[in-house]
XYZ file of C-alpha atoms in Angstrom:
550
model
C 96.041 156.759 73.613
C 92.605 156.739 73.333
C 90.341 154.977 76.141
C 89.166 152.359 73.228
C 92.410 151.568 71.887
C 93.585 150.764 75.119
C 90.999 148.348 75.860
C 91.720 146.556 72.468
C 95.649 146.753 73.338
C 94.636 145.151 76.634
C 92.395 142.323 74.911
C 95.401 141.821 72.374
C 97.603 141.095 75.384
C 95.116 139.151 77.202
C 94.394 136.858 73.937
C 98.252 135.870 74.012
C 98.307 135.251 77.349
C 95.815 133.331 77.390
C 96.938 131.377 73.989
C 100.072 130.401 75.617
C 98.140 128.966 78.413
C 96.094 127.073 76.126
C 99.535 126.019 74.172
C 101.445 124.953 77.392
C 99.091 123.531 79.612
C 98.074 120.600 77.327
C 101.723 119.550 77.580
C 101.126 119.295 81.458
C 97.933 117.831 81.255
C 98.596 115.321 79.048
C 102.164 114.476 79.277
C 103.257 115.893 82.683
C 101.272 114.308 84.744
C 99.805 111.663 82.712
C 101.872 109.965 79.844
C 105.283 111.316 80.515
C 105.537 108.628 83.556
C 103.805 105.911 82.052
C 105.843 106.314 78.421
C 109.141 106.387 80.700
C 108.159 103.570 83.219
C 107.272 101.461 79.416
C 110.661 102.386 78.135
C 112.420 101.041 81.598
C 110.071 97.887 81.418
C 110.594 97.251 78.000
C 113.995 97.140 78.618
C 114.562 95.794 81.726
C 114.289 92.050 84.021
C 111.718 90.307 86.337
C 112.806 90.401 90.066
C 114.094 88.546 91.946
C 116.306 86.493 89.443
C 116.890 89.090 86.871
C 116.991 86.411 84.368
C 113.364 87.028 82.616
C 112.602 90.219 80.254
C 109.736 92.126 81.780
C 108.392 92.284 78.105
C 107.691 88.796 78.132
C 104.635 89.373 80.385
C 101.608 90.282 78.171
C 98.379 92.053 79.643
C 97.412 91.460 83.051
C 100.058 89.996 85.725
C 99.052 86.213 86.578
C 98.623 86.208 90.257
C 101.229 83.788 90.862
C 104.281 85.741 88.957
C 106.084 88.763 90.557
C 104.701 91.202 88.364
C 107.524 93.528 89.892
C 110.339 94.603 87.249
C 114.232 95.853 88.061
C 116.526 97.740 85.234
C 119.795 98.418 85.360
C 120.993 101.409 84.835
C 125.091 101.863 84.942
C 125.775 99.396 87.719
C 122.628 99.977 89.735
C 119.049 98.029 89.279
C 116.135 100.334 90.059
C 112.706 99.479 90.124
C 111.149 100.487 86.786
C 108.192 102.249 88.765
C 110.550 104.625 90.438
C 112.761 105.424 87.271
C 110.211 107.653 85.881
C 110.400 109.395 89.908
C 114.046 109.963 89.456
C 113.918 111.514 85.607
C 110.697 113.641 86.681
C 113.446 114.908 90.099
C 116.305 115.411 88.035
C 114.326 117.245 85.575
C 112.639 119.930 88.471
C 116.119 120.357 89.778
C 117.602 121.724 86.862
C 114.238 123.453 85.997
C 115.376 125.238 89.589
C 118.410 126.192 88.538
C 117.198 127.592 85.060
C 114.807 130.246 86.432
C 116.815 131.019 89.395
C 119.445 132.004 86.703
C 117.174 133.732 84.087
C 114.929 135.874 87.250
C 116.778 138.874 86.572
C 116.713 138.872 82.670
C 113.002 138.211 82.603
C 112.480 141.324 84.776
C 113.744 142.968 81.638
C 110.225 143.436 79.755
C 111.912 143.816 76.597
C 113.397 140.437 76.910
C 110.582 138.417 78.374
C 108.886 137.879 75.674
C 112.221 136.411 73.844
C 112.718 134.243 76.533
C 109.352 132.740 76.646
C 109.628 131.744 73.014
C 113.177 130.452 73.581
C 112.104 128.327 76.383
C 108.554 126.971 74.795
C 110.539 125.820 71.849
C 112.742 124.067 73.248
C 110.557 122.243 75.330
C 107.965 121.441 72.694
C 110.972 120.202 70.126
C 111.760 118.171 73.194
C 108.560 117.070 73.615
C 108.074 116.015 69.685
C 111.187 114.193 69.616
C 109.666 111.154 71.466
C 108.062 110.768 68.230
C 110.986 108.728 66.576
C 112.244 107.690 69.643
C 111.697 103.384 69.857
C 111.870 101.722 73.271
C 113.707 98.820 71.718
C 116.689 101.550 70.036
C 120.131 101.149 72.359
C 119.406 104.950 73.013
C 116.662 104.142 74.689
C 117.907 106.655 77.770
C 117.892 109.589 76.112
C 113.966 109.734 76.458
C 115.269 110.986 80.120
C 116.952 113.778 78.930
C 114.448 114.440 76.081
C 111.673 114.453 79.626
C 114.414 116.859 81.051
C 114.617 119.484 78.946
C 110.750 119.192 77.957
C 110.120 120.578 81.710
C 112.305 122.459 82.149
C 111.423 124.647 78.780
C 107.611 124.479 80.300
C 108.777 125.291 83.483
C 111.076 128.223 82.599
C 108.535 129.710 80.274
C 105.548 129.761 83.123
C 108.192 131.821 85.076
C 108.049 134.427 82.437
C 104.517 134.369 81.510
C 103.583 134.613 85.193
C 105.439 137.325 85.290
C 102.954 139.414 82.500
C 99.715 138.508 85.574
C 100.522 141.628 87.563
C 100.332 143.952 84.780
C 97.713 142.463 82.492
C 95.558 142.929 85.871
C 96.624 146.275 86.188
C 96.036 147.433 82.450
C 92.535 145.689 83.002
C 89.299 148.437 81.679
C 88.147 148.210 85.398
C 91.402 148.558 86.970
C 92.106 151.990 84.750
C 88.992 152.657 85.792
C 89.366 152.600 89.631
C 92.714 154.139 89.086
C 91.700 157.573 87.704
C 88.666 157.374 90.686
C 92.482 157.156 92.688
C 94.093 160.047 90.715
C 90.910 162.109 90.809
C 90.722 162.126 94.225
C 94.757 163.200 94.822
C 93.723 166.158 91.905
C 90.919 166.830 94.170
C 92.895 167.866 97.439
C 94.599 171.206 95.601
C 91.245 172.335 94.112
C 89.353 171.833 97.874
C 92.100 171.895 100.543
C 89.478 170.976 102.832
C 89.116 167.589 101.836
C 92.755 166.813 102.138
C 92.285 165.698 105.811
C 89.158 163.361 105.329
C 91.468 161.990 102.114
C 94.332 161.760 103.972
C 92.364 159.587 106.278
C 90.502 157.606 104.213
C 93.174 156.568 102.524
C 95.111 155.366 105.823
C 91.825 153.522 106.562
C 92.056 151.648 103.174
C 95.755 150.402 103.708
C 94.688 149.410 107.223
C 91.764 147.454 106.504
C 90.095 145.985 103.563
C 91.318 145.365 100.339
C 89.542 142.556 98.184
C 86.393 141.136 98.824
C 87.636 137.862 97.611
C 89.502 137.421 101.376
C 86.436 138.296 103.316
C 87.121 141.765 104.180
C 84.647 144.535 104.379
C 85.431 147.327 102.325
C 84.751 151.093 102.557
C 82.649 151.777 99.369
C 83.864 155.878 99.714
C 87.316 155.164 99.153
C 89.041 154.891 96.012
C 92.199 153.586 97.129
C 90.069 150.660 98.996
C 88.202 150.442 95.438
C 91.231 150.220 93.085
C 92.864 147.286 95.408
C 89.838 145.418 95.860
C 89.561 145.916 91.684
C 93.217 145.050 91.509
C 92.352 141.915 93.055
C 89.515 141.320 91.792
C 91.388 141.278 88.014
C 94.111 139.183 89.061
C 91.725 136.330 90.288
C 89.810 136.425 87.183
C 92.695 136.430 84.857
C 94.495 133.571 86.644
C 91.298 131.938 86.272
C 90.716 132.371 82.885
C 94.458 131.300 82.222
C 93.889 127.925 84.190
C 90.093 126.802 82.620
C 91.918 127.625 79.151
C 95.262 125.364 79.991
C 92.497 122.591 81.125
C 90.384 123.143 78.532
C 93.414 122.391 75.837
C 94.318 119.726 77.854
C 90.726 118.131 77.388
C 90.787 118.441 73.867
C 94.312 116.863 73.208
C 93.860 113.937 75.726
C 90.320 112.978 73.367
C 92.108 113.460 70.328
C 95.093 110.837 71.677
C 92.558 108.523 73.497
C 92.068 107.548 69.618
C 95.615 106.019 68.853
C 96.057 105.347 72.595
C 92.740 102.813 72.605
C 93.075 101.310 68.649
C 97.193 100.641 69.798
C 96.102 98.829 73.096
C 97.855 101.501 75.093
C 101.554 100.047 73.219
C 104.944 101.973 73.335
C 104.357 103.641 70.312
C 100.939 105.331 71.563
C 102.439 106.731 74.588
C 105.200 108.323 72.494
C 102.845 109.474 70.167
C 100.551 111.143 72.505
C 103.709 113.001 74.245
C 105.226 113.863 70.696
C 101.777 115.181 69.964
C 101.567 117.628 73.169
C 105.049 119.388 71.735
C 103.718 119.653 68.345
C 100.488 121.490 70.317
C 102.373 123.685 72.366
C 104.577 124.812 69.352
C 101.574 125.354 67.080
C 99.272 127.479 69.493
C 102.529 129.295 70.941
C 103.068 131.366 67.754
C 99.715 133.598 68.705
C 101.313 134.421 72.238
C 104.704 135.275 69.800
C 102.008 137.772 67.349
C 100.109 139.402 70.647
C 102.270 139.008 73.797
C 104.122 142.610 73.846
C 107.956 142.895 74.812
C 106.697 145.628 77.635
C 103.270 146.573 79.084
C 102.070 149.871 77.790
C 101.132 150.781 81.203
C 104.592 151.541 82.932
C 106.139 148.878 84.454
C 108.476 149.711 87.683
C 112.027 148.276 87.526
C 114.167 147.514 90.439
C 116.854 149.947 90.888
C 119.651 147.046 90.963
C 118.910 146.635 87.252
C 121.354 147.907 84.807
C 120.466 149.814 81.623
C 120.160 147.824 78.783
C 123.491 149.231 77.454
C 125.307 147.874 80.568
C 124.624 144.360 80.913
C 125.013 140.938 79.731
C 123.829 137.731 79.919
C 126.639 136.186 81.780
C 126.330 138.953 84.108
C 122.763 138.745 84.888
C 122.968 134.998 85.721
C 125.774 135.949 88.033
C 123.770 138.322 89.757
C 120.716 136.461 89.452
C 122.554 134.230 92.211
C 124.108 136.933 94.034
C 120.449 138.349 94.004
C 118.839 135.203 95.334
C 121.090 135.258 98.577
C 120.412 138.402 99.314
C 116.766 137.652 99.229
C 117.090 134.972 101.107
C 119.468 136.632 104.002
C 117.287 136.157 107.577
C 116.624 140.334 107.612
C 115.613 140.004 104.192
C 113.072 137.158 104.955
C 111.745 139.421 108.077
C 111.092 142.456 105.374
C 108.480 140.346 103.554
C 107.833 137.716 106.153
C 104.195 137.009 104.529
C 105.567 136.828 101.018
C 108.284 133.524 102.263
C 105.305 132.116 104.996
C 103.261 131.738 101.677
C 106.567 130.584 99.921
C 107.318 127.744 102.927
C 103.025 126.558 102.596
C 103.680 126.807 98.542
C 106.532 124.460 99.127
C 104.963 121.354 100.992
C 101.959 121.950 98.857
C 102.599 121.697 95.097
C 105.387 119.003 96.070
C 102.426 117.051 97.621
C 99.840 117.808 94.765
C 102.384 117.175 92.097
C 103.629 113.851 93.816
C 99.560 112.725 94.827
C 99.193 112.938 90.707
C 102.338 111.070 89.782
C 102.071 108.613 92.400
C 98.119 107.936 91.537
C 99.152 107.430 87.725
C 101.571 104.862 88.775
C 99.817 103.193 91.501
C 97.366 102.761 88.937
C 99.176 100.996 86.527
C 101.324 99.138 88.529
C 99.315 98.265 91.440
C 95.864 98.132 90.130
C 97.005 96.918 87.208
C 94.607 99.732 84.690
C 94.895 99.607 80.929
C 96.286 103.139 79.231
C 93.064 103.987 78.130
C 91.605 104.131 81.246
C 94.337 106.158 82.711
C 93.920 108.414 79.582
C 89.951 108.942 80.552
C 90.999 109.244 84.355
C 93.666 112.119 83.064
C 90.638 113.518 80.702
C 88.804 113.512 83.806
C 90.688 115.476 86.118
C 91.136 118.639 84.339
C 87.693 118.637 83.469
C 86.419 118.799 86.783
C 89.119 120.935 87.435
C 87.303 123.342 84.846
C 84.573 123.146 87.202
C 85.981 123.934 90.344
C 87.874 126.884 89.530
C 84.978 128.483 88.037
C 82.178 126.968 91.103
C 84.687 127.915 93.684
C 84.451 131.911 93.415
C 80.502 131.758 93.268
C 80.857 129.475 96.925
C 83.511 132.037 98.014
C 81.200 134.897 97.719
C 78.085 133.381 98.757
C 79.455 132.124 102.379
C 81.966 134.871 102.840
C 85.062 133.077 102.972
C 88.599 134.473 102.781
C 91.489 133.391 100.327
C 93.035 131.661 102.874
C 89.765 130.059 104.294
C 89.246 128.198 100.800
C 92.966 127.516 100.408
C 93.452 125.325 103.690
C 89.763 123.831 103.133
C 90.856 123.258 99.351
C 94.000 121.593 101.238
C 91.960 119.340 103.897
C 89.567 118.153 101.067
C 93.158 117.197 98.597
C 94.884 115.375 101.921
C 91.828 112.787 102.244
C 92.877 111.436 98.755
C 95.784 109.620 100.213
C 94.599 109.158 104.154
C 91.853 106.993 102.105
C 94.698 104.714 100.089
C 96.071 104.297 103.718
C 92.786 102.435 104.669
C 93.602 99.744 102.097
C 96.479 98.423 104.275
C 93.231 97.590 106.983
C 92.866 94.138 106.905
C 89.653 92.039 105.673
C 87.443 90.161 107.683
C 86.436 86.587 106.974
C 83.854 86.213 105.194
C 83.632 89.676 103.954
C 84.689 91.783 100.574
C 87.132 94.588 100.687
C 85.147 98.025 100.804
C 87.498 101.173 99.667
C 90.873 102.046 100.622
C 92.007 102.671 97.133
C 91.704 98.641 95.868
C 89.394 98.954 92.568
C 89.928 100.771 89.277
C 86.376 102.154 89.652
C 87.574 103.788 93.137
C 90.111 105.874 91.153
C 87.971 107.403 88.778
C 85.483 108.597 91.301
C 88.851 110.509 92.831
C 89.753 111.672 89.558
C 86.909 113.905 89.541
C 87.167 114.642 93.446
C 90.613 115.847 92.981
C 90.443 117.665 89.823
C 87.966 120.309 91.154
C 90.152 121.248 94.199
C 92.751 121.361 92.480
C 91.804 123.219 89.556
C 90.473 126.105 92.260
C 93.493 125.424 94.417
C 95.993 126.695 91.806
C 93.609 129.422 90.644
C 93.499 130.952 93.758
C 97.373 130.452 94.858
C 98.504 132.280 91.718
C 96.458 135.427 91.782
C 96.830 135.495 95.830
C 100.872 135.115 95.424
C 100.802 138.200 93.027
C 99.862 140.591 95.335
C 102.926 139.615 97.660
C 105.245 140.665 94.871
C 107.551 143.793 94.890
C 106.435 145.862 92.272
C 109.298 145.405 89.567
C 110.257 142.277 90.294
C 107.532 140.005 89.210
C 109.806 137.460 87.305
C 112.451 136.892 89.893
C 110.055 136.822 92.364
C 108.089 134.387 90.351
C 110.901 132.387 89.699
C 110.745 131.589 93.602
C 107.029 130.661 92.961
C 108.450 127.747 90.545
C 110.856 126.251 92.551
C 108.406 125.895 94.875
C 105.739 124.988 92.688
C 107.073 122.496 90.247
C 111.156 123.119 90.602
C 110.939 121.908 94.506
C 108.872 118.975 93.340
C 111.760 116.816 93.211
C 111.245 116.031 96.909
C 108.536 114.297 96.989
C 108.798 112.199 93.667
C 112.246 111.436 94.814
C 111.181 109.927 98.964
C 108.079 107.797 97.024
C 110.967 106.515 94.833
C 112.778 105.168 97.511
C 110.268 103.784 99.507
C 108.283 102.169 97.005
C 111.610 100.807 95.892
C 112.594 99.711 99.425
C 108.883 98.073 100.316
C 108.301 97.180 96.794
C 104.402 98.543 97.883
C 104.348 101.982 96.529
C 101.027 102.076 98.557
C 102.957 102.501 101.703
C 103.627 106.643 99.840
C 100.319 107.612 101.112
C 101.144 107.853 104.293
C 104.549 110.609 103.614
C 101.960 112.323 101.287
C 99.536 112.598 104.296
C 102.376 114.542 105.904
C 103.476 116.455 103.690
C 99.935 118.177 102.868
C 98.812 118.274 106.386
C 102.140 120.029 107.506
C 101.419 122.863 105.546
C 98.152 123.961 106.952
C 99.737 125.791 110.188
C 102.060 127.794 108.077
C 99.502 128.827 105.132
C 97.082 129.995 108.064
C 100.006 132.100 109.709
C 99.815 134.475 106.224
C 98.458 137.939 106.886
C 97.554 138.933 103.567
C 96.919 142.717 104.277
C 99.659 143.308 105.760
C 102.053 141.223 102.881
C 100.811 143.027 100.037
C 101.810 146.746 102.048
C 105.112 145.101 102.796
C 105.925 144.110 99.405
C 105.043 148.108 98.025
C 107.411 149.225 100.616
C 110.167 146.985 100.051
C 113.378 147.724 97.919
C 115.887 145.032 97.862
């Protein structure tokens, strides 16, 4: 294949990538994190009682809560009464816990590159037909609880289908023009020693050097400009950043445009039932529409070679069944103590991945809610707020890089500070339980609706650049061959091991009835993770995961 037709393979590839970014993100941005609660906390309210009597519908209270009625709301589901704030908490945990056992189970078949691409489209579809489905779905219907397990299965389609598009990142970087590039520079060299056997010791060592010391310029390293091992893994990384980059600003981006287009039906409907469901069933009919180009240009295999792991069975040898079982089998091994000491970077970055994106995940859903409940904001406002977010988070993960290189900071330098800046978000709703002085007004602490839009944009641009960077940086910790099972881990701690922290503000918001007092466990939670994420030797991770064979 010609050096041209390769490049337009490679953009062919990198257009479906990218187009099921741009198909499944706007589900996240628009119903994940923003309507997906609220619709579900309406449903519960429109269905359930006021506290403490139980006597009163909760629909009987129009617009803003007087200040002398409980405003709080109880329904009953089976024999239990829940708060209606926390259902939507306990729907969004069930939902990431059998998202975790999903990709656990379909690791080993996505490692297959022949049936990734099948299982992408199998997964997206069910998640946007999910997704659509709120559509006809009324509040008022006795079914009303199956909008639970229509929220279910809507993640766990999106999250099964990031597993195996994730899984594409490492070789899309690879089959990047500059990455063949620095590659033959690689194989040149090697051809090289047998025409001049008296470079062979001055290659030998440079090559030593490489693996020893720098790699990517993005963590801070020097690098030895000579060496074309050192300039194929700095490219390497270099690739992977920008891709992952490209893929987030284009998931943001579609979430932008589909959170203006709903703010219309959202605003003229006063925020009602009915425009919540509309804007969720419109995020599935999004995500199925713009997932058919990733179906046209997404290939079944990279046409670069991909390396298999050697427990994988020929395609003539397997089946489904099978592969889930091992999947399991697979998953304990990997997790076995010598196992963990093999790639002990790789699970140090798992264990920081863990306490963060529960934390993020829970700081979004718990800021939607405290919104509405607490601060009492209108659905168009929390539709601008969620408009806002991503859009700064456009921002930051394209500003971030430019800071990077100008000051010199390492991957890991910008992670923890992108960390510190995310944790002040809820240490400053903590300040609003500081009591006011006579005579004076309330300043901060999280107690206006104007407050939360000024954090909307402070958030959104660390986090945009937060999960830009944790991506690409996670991909060079993977065994070569592995990428889906492997990313499958990535997932359950990313959004699968999110049940956690949705599930702890549940019950204390439901045992305090203050769902302010959650700040404080989400203080924790982000700050505990800072000691492990800075115990990560990247270097030395990304030679441990080439040498490893499970």
């Amino acid at each position: 294949m010609t050096v041209t037709a390769m490049s337009a393979t490679y953009k062919q590839r990198l257009r479906g990538w990218l187009s099921y970014a741009f198909a499944s993100e706007a589900f996240v941005v628009v119903s994940l994190t923003l309507f997906l609660p609220i619709c579900l906390e309406q449903f519960a309210r429109d269905n359930g009682f006021l506290q403490p009597e139980k006597t009163e519908s909760c629909s009987s209270l129009s617009g803003s809560v007087p200040a002398n009625v409980d405003g709080r709301c109880a329904v009953k589901i089976g024999w239990l009464w829940i708060d209606t704030a926390s259902f939507s908490l306990y729907v969004y945990s069930m939902s990431v816990a059998f998202q975790a056992l999903t990709v656990i189970s379909m690791g080993s078949i996505a490692d297959r590159s022949s049936y990734r691409k099948p299982l992408l489209l199998t997964f997206a579809a069910i998640g946007a037909f999910s997704a659509s489905l709120f559509l006809p779905l009324s509040s008022t219907s006795p079914l009303w609880m199956v909008s639970a397990l229509f929220a279910i299965l809507a993640n766990v389609g999106f999250g099964a289908s990031v597993v195996a598009m994730n899984a594409y990142l490492p070789s899309l970087a690879k089959d990047s023009p500059e990455v063949v590039q620095a590659y033959s520079e690689v194989t040149s060299s090697f051809e090289n020693r047998d025409e001049n056997p008296a470079l062979t010791a001055s290659i030998d060592l440079e090559l030593e050097r490489s693996l020893e010391e720098v790699s990517d310029p993005l963590l801070g390293h020097p690098i030895h400009p000579d060496t074309a091992q050192s300039t194929y893994t700095a490219a390497l990384s270099r690739a992977t950043s920008r891709i992952s980059s490209l893929g987030i600003a284009s998931g943001y981006g579609a979430g932008i445009i589909l959170l203006l287009v709903a703010l219309i039906p959202v605003t003229r409907l006063q925020g009602s039932t009915f425009s919540l469901r509309l804007a969720i069933g419109l995020s599935g009919i999004w995500w199925a529409l713009f997932s058919i180009p990733a179906a046209i240009w997404l290939p079944n295999a990279s046409n670069i070679d991909e390396p298999e792991s050697g427990s994988i069975k020929a395609d003539d040898d397997w089946t489904f069944s099978s592969e889930i079982a091992v999947a399991w089998r697979r998953l304990g091994v990997m997790l076995r103590w010598r196992e963990i000491k093999r790639l002990r970077n790789t699970f140090r970055y798992l264990a920081a991945w863990f306490l963060l994106s529960d934390g993020f995940t829970t700081i979004t859903s718990t800021a939607i809610l405290f919104g509405k409940t607490t601060l009492h904001m209108q659905a168009s406002s929390l539709v601008l707020i969620g408009a806002i977010t991503p859009l700064s988070g456009i921002i930051g993960s394209l500003v971030s890089p430019i800071l990077q290189r100008k000051f010199m900071w390492s991957n890991l330098h910008v992670l923890v500070l992108l960390v510190l800046m995310v944790s002040l978000i809820p240490a400053y709703g903590c300040l609003g339980f500081l009591p006011v002085f006579k005579g004076t007004a309330r300043f901060g602490g999280l107690t206006t609706q104007g407050e939360m839009f000024g954090l909307a944009v402070y958030f959104g641009f660390a986090y945009g650049a937060f999960q830009s960077y944790a991506r690409a940086l996670y991909a060079e910790l993977l065994p070569p061959g592995e990428e889906a099972r492997w990313y499958g881990l990535f997932s359950i701690t990313d959004k699968s091991s999110s049940f956690v922290g949705p599930l702890i503000v549940g019950l204390i918001a439901d045992s305090t009835g203050n769902i302010r007092y959650a700040f404080f466990f989400l203080v924790f939670m982000v700050w505990a993770a800072v000691p492990v994420l800075l115990s990560v030797d990247v270097d030395k991770g990304r030679q441990d995961a080439k040498n490893y064979v499970s």
